[in-house]
mmCIF file of C-alpha atoms in Angstrom:
data_model
loop_
_atom_site.group_PDB
_atom_site.id
_atom_site.type_symbol
_atom_site.label_atom_id
_atom_site.label_comp_id
_atom_site.label_asym_id
_atom_site.label_seq_id
_atom_site.Cartn_x
_atom_site.Cartn_y
_atom_site.Cartn_z
ATOM 1 C CA MET T 1 1.977 52.892 110.842
ATOM 2 C CA GLY T 2 3.861 56.135 111.316
ATOM 3 C CA GLU T 3 7.161 54.303 110.993
ATOM 4 C CA LEU T 4 6.027 52.678 107.735
ATOM 5 C CA TRP T 5 4.902 55.964 106.195
ATOM 6 C CA GLU T 6 8.128 57.656 107.280
ATOM 7 C CA GLU T 7 10.216 55.027 105.479
ATOM 8 C CA VAL T 8 7.992 55.065 102.386
ATOM 9 C CA SER T 9 8.106 58.873 102.221
ATOM 10 C CA LYS T 10 11.910 58.791 102.040
ATOM 11 C CA SER T 11 11.682 56.584 98.965
ATOM 12 C CA TYR T 12 8.786 58.603 97.530
ATOM 13 C CA LYS T 13 10.906 61.769 97.565
ATOM 14 C CA SER T 14 13.599 60.005 95.545
ATOM 15 C CA ILE T 15 11.327 58.873 92.686
ATOM 16 C CA THR T 16 12.255 60.378 89.337
ATOM 17 C CA LEU T 17 9.646 58.605 87.195
ATOM 18 C CA ASP T 18 7.319 60.274 84.732
ATOM 19 C CA SER T 19 3.720 59.436 85.640
ATOM 20 C CA GLY T 20 3.201 58.303 82.031
ATOM 21 C CA SER T 21 6.135 55.864 82.123
ATOM 22 C CA ASP T 22 5.767 52.201 81.203
ATOM 23 C CA ILE T 23 6.235 51.311 84.878
ATOM 24 C CA CYS T 24 3.330 53.532 85.935
ATOM 25 C CA THR T 25 1.150 52.243 83.113
ATOM 26 C CA CYS T 26 1.738 48.696 84.374
ATOM 27 C CA VAL T 27 1.310 49.630 88.048
ATOM 28 C CA LYS T 28 -2.030 51.337 87.363
ATOM 29 C CA ASP T 29 -3.422 48.265 85.588
ATOM 30 C CA ILE T 30 -4.294 46.524 88.867
ATOM 31 C CA GLU T 31 -6.965 44.332 87.278
ATOM 32 C CA ASN T 32 -4.437 42.696 84.939
ATOM 33 C CA ASN T 33 -1.151 42.817 86.893
ATOM 34 C CA ASP T 34 -2.446 40.705 89.821
ATOM 35 C CA VAL T 35 -2.283 43.543 92.374
ATOM 36 C CA LEU T 36 -6.048 43.364 92.902
ATOM 37 C CA ASN T 37 -5.908 39.562 93.138
ATOM 38 C CA TYR T 38 -3.156 39.746 95.753
ATOM 39 C CA LEU T 39 -5.215 42.232 97.784
ATOM 40 C CA HIS T 40 -8.109 39.770 97.743
ATOM 41 C CA TYR T 41 -5.673 36.964 98.626
ATOM 42 C CA LEU T 42 -4.274 38.918 101.563
ATOM 43 C CA ALA T 43 -7.779 39.834 102.735
ATOM 44 C CA PHE T 44 -8.756 36.150 102.801
ATOM 45 C CA LYS T 45 -5.587 35.256 104.702
ATOM 46 C CA LEU T 46 -6.350 37.950 107.293
ATOM 47 C CA ARG T 47 -10.069 37.174 107.614
ATOM 48 C CA TYR T 48 -9.587 33.399 107.618
ATOM 49 C CA PRO T 49 -6.121 32.614 109.032
ATOM 50 C CA GLY T 50 -4.982 29.220 107.848
ATOM 51 C CA ILE T 51 -7.475 28.998 104.973
ATOM 52 C CA THR T 52 -4.552 28.597 102.539
ATOM 53 C CA SER T 53 -2.639 26.165 104.765
ATOM 54 C CA GLY T 54 -3.820 22.961 103.112
ATOM 55 C CA ASN T 55 -4.610 21.742 106.640
ATOM 56 C CA ARG T 56 -8.085 20.193 106.431
ATOM 57 C CA THR T 57 -8.695 20.587 110.179
ATOM 58 C CA ILE T 58 -8.297 24.368 109.963
ATOM 59 C CA ILE T 59 -10.151 24.650 106.659
ATOM 60 C CA ASP T 60 -13.064 22.459 107.757
ATOM 61 C CA ARG T 61 -13.532 24.603 110.892
ATOM 62 C CA TYR T 62 -14.235 27.583 108.612
ATOM 63 C CA LEU T 63 -16.363 25.688 106.132
ATOM 64 C CA SER T 64 -18.497 24.018 108.814
ATOM 65 C CA ARG T 65 -19.100 27.267 110.719
ATOM 66 C CA GLY T 66 -19.633 29.459 107.671
ATOM 67 C CA GLY T 67 -16.659 31.711 108.277
ATOM 68 C CA LYS T 68 -14.798 33.182 111.195
ATOM 69 C CA VAL T 69 -13.403 31.256 114.106
ATOM 70 C CA LYS T 70 -11.908 33.261 116.983
ATOM 71 C CA ARG T 71 -8.246 32.634 117.678
ATOM 72 C CA SER T 72 -6.333 33.241 120.878
ATOM 73 C CA MET T 73 -3.804 36.039 121.284
ATOM 74 C CA ASP T 74 -1.651 33.482 123.086
ATOM 75 C CA GLU T 75 -1.030 31.518 119.892
ATOM 76 C CA GLU T 76 2.458 31.844 118.498
ATOM 77 C CA PHE T 77 3.165 34.645 115.999
ATOM 78 C CA ASP T 78 3.587 33.004 112.621
ATOM 79 C CA TYR T 79 2.785 35.454 109.799
ATOM 80 C CA ASP T 80 5.308 35.989 107.052
ATOM 81 C CA TYR T 81 3.695 37.428 103.939
ATOM 82 C CA GLU T 82 5.985 37.513 100.936
ATOM 83 C CA PHE T 83 4.337 38.314 97.652
ATOM 84 C CA ARG T 84 7.313 38.170 95.320
ATOM 85 C CA TRP T 85 7.577 35.344 92.899
ATOM 86 C CA GLY T 86 10.581 36.371 90.973
ATOM 87 C CA ALA T 87 11.507 35.533 87.545
ATOM 88 C CA GLY T 88 14.680 37.467 87.174
ATOM 89 C CA ASP T 89 16.045 37.875 90.675
ATOM 90 C CA SER T 90 18.466 34.987 90.801
ATOM 91 C CA GLN T 91 20.262 36.217 93.913
ATOM 92 C CA VAL T 92 17.315 36.038 96.287
ATOM 93 C CA ASN T 93 14.950 33.120 96.774
ATOM 94 C CA TYR T 94 11.909 35.010 98.039
ATOM 95 C CA THR T 95 9.707 32.010 98.591
ATOM 96 C CA LYS T 96 9.476 28.290 98.064
ATOM 97 C CA THR T 97 5.737 28.583 97.492
ATOM 98 C CA PRO T 98 4.608 28.570 93.860
ATOM 99 C CA ARG T 99 2.737 31.614 92.660
ATOM 100 C CA PRO T 100 -1.023 31.241 93.211
ATOM 101 C CA ASP T 101 -3.176 30.607 90.157
ATOM 102 C CA PHE T 102 -5.900 33.198 90.517
ATOM 103 C CA SER T 103 -7.515 32.268 87.193
ATOM 104 C CA GLU T 104 -9.700 29.676 88.933
ATOM 105 C CA LEU T 105 -11.104 32.161 91.477
ATOM 106 C CA ASP T 106 -13.861 34.729 91.148
ATOM 107 C CA PHE T 107 -13.208 37.235 93.914
ATOM 108 C CA ASP T 108 -16.459 39.029 93.033
ATOM 109 C CA LEU T 109 -18.361 36.225 94.767
ATOM 110 C CA SER T 110 -19.267 36.452 98.443
ATOM 111 C CA ASP T 111 -16.885 34.903 100.968
ATOM 112 C CA SER T 112 -19.302 32.064 101.694
ATOM 113 C CA LYS T 113 -19.399 31.128 97.992
ATOM 114 C CA ILE T 114 -15.650 31.315 97.363
ATOM 115 C CA LEU T 115 -14.123 30.176 100.673
ATOM 116 C CA LYS T 116 -13.886 26.510 99.665
ATOM 117 C CA ASP T 117 -12.376 27.437 96.296
ATOM 118 C CA VAL T 118 -9.744 29.636 97.965
ATOM 119 C CA ALA T 119 -8.846 26.764 100.310
ATOM 120 C CA ASP T 120 -8.612 24.277 97.424
ATOM 121 C CA VAL T 121 -6.800 26.467 94.873
ATOM 122 C CA ILE T 122 -4.342 28.525 96.944
ATOM 123 C CA ILE T 123 -2.317 26.239 99.174
ATOM 124 C CA ASP T 124 0.775 27.881 100.659
ATOM 125 C CA GLY T 125 1.170 26.136 104.015
ATOM 126 C CA ASP T 126 0.494 29.306 106.033
ATOM 127 C CA LYS T 127 -1.460 28.258 109.131
ATOM 128 C CA GLY T 128 -2.012 31.892 110.053
ATOM 129 C CA THR T 129 -1.604 31.375 113.764
ATOM 130 C CA ALA T 130 -1.150 35.084 114.416
ATOM 131 C CA ASN T 131 -4.736 36.161 113.889
ATOM 132 C CA VAL T 132 -5.822 38.012 116.963
ATOM 133 C CA PRO T 133 -9.167 39.812 116.718
ATOM 134 C CA LEU T 134 -9.113 43.495 117.614
ATOM 135 C CA ASP T 135 -11.657 43.194 120.380
ATOM 136 C CA SER T 136 -9.745 44.295 123.476
ATOM 137 C CA ALA T 137 -6.981 46.595 124.689
ATOM 138 C CA ASP T 138 -4.653 43.593 125.087
ATOM 139 C CA HIS T 139 -5.265 42.527 121.495
ATOM 140 C CA TRP T 140 -4.648 46.072 120.254
ATOM 141 C CA THR T 141 -1.322 46.104 122.139
ATOM 142 C CA TRP T 142 -0.382 42.780 120.547
ATOM 143 C CA TRP T 143 -1.179 44.046 117.022
ATOM 144 C CA ARG T 144 0.587 47.381 117.542
ATOM 145 C CA ASP T 145 3.758 45.663 118.755
ATOM 146 C CA MET T 146 3.648 43.126 115.928
ATOM 147 C CA ILE T 147 3.234 45.823 113.243
ATOM 148 C CA LYS T 148 6.008 47.960 114.728
ATOM 149 C CA GLY T 149 8.325 44.957 114.427
ATOM 150 C CA LEU T 150 7.781 44.552 110.678
ATOM 151 C CA SER T 151 10.377 45.782 108.228
ATOM 152 C CA MET T 152 10.142 45.610 104.471
ATOM 153 C CA GLY T 153 13.654 46.772 103.772
ATOM 154 C CA ASP T 154 14.580 49.558 101.389
ATOM 155 C CA SER T 155 13.345 47.738 98.279
ATOM 156 C CA GLY T 156 9.945 47.064 99.869
ATOM 157 C CA TYR T 157 9.537 50.697 100.897
ATOM 158 C CA TYR T 158 10.545 51.807 97.405
ATOM 159 C CA ASP T 159 8.008 49.447 95.807
ATOM 160 C CA ILE T 160 5.233 50.957 97.938
ATOM 161 C CA ALA T 161 6.433 54.464 97.096
ATOM 162 C CA VAL T 162 6.432 53.744 93.344
ATOM 163 C CA PHE T 163 2.936 52.274 93.586
ATOM 164 C CA MET T 164 1.702 55.357 95.474
ATOM 165 C CA PHE T 165 3.449 57.736 93.046
ATOM 166 C CA CYS T 166 1.972 56.087 89.989
ATOM 167 C CA MET T 167 -1.528 55.815 91.435
ATOM 168 C CA LEU T 168 -1.563 59.418 92.681
ATOM 169 C CA ASN T 169 -0.049 61.103 89.608
#
């Protein structure tokens, strides 16, 4: 995490926005700009790896057992979260997955009441094979090494910095 915060802090120091700018007004409106929905989405993907895969075998394991299913740390690393669906950036194809339609989901419901809806509405093909529970020293080592290997690039660090700036000021 230290590496992430170091990179974000470099971008944070370069921000020249006014906290009352249109960008900050939009950023702060997390209930209407989908930020809150994407946090819920990410939380479901982390708690229930593969729930958005469209793979009925994976999904039915969760639905039949009422939630979590332990996964092995020996399973292949396969997470690649990309939350940009870009209208306007014609140079980069961020994802082939269509933007989720959150309008059909009520994230205020308990997991047990919404799990089937999440599986049916948000299908992105992600089997989530990298879920390793933090229940041992070996698993902690696996997670630490995986996180240290992530890089968001300069634009990703800047996006986080702008979000933090707007929310804190």
